[in-house]
mmCIF file of C-alpha atoms in Angstrom:
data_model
loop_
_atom_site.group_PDB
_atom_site.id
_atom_site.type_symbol
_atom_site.label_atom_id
_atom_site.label_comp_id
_atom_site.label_asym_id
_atom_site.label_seq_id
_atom_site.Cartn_x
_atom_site.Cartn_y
_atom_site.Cartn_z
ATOM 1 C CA UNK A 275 -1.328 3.516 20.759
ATOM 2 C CA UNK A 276 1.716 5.874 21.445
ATOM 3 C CA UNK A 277 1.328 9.239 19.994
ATOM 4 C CA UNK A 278 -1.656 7.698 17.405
ATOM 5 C CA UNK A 279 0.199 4.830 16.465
ATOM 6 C CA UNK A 280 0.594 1.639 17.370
ATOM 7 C CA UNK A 281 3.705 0.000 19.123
ATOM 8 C CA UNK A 282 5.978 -1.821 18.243
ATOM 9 C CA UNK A 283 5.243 -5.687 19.702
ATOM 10 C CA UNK A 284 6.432 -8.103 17.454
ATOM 11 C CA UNK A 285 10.200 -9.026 16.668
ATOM 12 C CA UNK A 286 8.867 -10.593 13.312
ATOM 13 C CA UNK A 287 9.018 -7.271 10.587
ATOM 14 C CA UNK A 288 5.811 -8.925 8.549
ATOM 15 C CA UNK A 289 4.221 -9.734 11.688
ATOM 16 C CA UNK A 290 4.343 -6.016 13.109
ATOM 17 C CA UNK A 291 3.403 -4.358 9.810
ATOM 18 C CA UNK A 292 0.233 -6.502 9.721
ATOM 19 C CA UNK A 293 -0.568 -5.639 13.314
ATOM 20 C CA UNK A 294 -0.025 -1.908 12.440
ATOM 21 C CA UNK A 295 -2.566 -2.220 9.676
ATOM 22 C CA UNK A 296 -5.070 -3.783 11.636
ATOM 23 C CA UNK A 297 -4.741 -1.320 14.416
ATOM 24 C CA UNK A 298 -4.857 1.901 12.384
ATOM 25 C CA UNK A 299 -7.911 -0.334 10.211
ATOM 26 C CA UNK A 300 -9.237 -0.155 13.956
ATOM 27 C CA UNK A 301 -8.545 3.034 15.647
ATOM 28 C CA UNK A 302 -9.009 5.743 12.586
ATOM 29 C CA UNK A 303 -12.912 4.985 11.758
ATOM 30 C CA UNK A 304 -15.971 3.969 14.334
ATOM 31 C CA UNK A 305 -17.139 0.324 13.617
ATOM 32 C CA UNK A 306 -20.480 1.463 11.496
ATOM 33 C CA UNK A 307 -18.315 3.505 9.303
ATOM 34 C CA UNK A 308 -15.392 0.766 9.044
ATOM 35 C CA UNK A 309 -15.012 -0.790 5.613
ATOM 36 C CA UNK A 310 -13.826 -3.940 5.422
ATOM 37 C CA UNK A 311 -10.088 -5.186 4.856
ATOM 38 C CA UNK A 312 -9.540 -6.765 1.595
ATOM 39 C CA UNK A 313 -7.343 -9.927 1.822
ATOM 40 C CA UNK A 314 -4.058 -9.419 1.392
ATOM 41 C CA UNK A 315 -0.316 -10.509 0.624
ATOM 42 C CA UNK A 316 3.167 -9.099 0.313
ATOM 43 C CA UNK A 317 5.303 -8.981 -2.268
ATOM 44 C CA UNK A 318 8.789 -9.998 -2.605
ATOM 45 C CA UNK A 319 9.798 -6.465 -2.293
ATOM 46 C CA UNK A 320 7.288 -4.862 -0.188
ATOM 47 C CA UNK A 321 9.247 -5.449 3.529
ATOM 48 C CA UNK A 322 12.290 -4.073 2.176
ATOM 49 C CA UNK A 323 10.575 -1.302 0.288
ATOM 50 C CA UNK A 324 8.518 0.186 3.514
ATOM 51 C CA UNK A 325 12.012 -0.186 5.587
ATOM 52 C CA UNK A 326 14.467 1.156 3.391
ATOM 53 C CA UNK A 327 12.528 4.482 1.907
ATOM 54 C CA UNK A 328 12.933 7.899 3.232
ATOM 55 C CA UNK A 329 10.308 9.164 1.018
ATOM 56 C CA UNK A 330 7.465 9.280 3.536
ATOM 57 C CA UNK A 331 7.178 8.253 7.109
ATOM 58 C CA UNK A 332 5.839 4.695 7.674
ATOM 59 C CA UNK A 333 2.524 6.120 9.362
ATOM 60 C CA UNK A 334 1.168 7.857 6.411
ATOM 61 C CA UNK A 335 2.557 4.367 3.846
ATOM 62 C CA UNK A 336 0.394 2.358 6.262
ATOM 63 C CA UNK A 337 -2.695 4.838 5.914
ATOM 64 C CA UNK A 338 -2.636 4.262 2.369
ATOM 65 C CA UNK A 339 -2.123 0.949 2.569
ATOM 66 C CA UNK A 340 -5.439 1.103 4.141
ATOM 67 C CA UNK A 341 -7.180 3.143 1.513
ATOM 68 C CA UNK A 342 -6.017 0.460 -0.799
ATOM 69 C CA UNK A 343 -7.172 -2.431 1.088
ATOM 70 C CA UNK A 344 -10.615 -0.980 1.708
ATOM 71 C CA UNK A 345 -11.531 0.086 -1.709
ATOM 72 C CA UNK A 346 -10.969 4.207 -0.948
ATOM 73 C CA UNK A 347 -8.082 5.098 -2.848
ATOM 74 C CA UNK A 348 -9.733 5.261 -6.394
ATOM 75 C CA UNK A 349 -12.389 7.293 -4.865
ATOM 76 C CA UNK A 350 -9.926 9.516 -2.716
ATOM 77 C CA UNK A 351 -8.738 12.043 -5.403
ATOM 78 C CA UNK A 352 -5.452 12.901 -3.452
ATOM 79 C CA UNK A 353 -4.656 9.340 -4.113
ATOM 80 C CA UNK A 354 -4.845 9.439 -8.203
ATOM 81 C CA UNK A 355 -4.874 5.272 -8.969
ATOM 82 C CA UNK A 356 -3.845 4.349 -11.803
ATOM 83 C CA UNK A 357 -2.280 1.710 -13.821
ATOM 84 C CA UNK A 358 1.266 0.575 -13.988
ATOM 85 C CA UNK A 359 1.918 1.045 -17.934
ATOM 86 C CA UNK A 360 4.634 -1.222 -19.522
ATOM 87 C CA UNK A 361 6.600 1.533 -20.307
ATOM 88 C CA UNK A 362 6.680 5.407 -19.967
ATOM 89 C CA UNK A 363 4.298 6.090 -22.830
ATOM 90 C CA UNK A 364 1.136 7.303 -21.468
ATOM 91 C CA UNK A 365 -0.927 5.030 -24.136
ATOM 92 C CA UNK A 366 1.516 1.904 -23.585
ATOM 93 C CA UNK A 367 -1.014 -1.266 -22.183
ATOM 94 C CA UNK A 368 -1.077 -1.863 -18.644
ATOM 95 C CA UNK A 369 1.304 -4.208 -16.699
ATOM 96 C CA UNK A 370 -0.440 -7.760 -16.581
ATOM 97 C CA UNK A 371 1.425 -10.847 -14.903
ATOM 98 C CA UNK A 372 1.418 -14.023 -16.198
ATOM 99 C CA UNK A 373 -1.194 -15.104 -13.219
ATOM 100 C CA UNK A 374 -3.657 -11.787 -14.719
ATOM 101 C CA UNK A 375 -2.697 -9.915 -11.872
ATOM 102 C CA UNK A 376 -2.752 -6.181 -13.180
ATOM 103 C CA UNK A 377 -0.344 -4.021 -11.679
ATOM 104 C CA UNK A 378 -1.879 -0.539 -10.057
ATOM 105 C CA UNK A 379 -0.087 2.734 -8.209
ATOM 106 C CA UNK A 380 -1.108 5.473 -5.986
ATOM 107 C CA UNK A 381 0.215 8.367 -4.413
ATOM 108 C CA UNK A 382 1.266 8.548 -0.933
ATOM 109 C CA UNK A 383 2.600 11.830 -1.184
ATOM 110 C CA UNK A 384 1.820 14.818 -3.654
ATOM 111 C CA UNK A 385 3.448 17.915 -4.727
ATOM 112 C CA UNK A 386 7.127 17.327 -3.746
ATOM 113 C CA UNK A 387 9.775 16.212 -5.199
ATOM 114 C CA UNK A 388 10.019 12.265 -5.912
ATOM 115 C CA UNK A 389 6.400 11.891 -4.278
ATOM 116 C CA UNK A 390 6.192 8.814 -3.062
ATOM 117 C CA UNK A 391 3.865 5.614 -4.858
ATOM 118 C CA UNK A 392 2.358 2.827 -3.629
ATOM 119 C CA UNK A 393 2.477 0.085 -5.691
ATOM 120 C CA UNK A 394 0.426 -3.320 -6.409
ATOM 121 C CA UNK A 395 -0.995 -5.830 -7.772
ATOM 122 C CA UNK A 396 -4.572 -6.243 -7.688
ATOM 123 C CA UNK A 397 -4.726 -10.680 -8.390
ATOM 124 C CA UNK A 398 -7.875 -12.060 -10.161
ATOM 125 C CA UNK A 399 -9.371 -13.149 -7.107
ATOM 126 C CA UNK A 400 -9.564 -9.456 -5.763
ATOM 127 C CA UNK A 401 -7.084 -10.224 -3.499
ATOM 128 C CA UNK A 402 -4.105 -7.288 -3.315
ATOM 129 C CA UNK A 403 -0.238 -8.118 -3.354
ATOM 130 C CA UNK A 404 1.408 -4.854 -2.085
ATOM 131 C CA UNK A 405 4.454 -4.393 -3.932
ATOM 132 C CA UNK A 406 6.464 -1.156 -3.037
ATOM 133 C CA UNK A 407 7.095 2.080 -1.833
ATOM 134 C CA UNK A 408 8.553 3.886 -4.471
ATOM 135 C CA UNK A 409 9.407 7.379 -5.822
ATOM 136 C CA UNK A 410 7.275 8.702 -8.835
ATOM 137 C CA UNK A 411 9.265 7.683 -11.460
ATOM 138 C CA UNK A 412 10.129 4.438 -10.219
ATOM 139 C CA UNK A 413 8.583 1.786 -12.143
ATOM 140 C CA UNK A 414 10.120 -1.241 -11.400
ATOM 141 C CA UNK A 415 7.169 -3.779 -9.635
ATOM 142 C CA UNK A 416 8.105 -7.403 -9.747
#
């Protein structure tokens, strides 16, 4: 770890972000505490997302990635989960893919300006498909 987080060590972007998770996974809780990682994939978007936004610094997207993968967000109140609607009104249904994945958000960041989400899709096997990083009123999850 340099300066609490890991290295960089592969060339391969998807590669290194999955190493990142596991090492954080790893370093930030002592093995009897340690939930385990739910399985995971990456959306179409996701690489592009985490490498392209300026909205928070990749440390703290891949420590909520973590909360996510875990099953801490919902229970983390800083986090605020909550469902993707299918449009702005607040009692419009939630997003549902044609698979019955349901589409779900967090916060990364609070109280500024454009906070940051985390977006995905939690697929009927359990399984989570990370979609983006995001600002707050950025809906768009494909």
């Amino acid at each position: 770890m340099i300066d609490g987080y890991p290295p960089t060590v592969y060339a391969d972007p998807e590669r290194q972000f999955r190493y990142e998770i596991e090492q954080l996974w790893l370093w930030t809780a002592p093995e009897p505490e340690r939930l385990p990682l739910n399985s995971y994939s990456l959306g179409p978007d996701w690489m592009t997302s985490l490498d392209d936004t300026e909205l928070v610094d990749r440390r703290k997207t891949v420590e909520v990635v973590i909360d996510v993968l875990t099953g801490r967000a919902p229970t983390n109140p800083a986090r605020s989960v909550h469902a993707v609607r299918t449009n702005q009104a607040g009692s419009s249904p939630q997003r549902v893919r044609e698979d019955q994945a349901v589409a779900l958000r967090c916060s990364i960041k609070n109280n500024t300006a454009s906070a940051a989400r985390l977006m995905w899709w939690r697929l009927p096997d359990g399984s989570i498909e990370l979609g983006r990083v995001a600002a707050h009123d950025d809906m768009n999850l494909r």
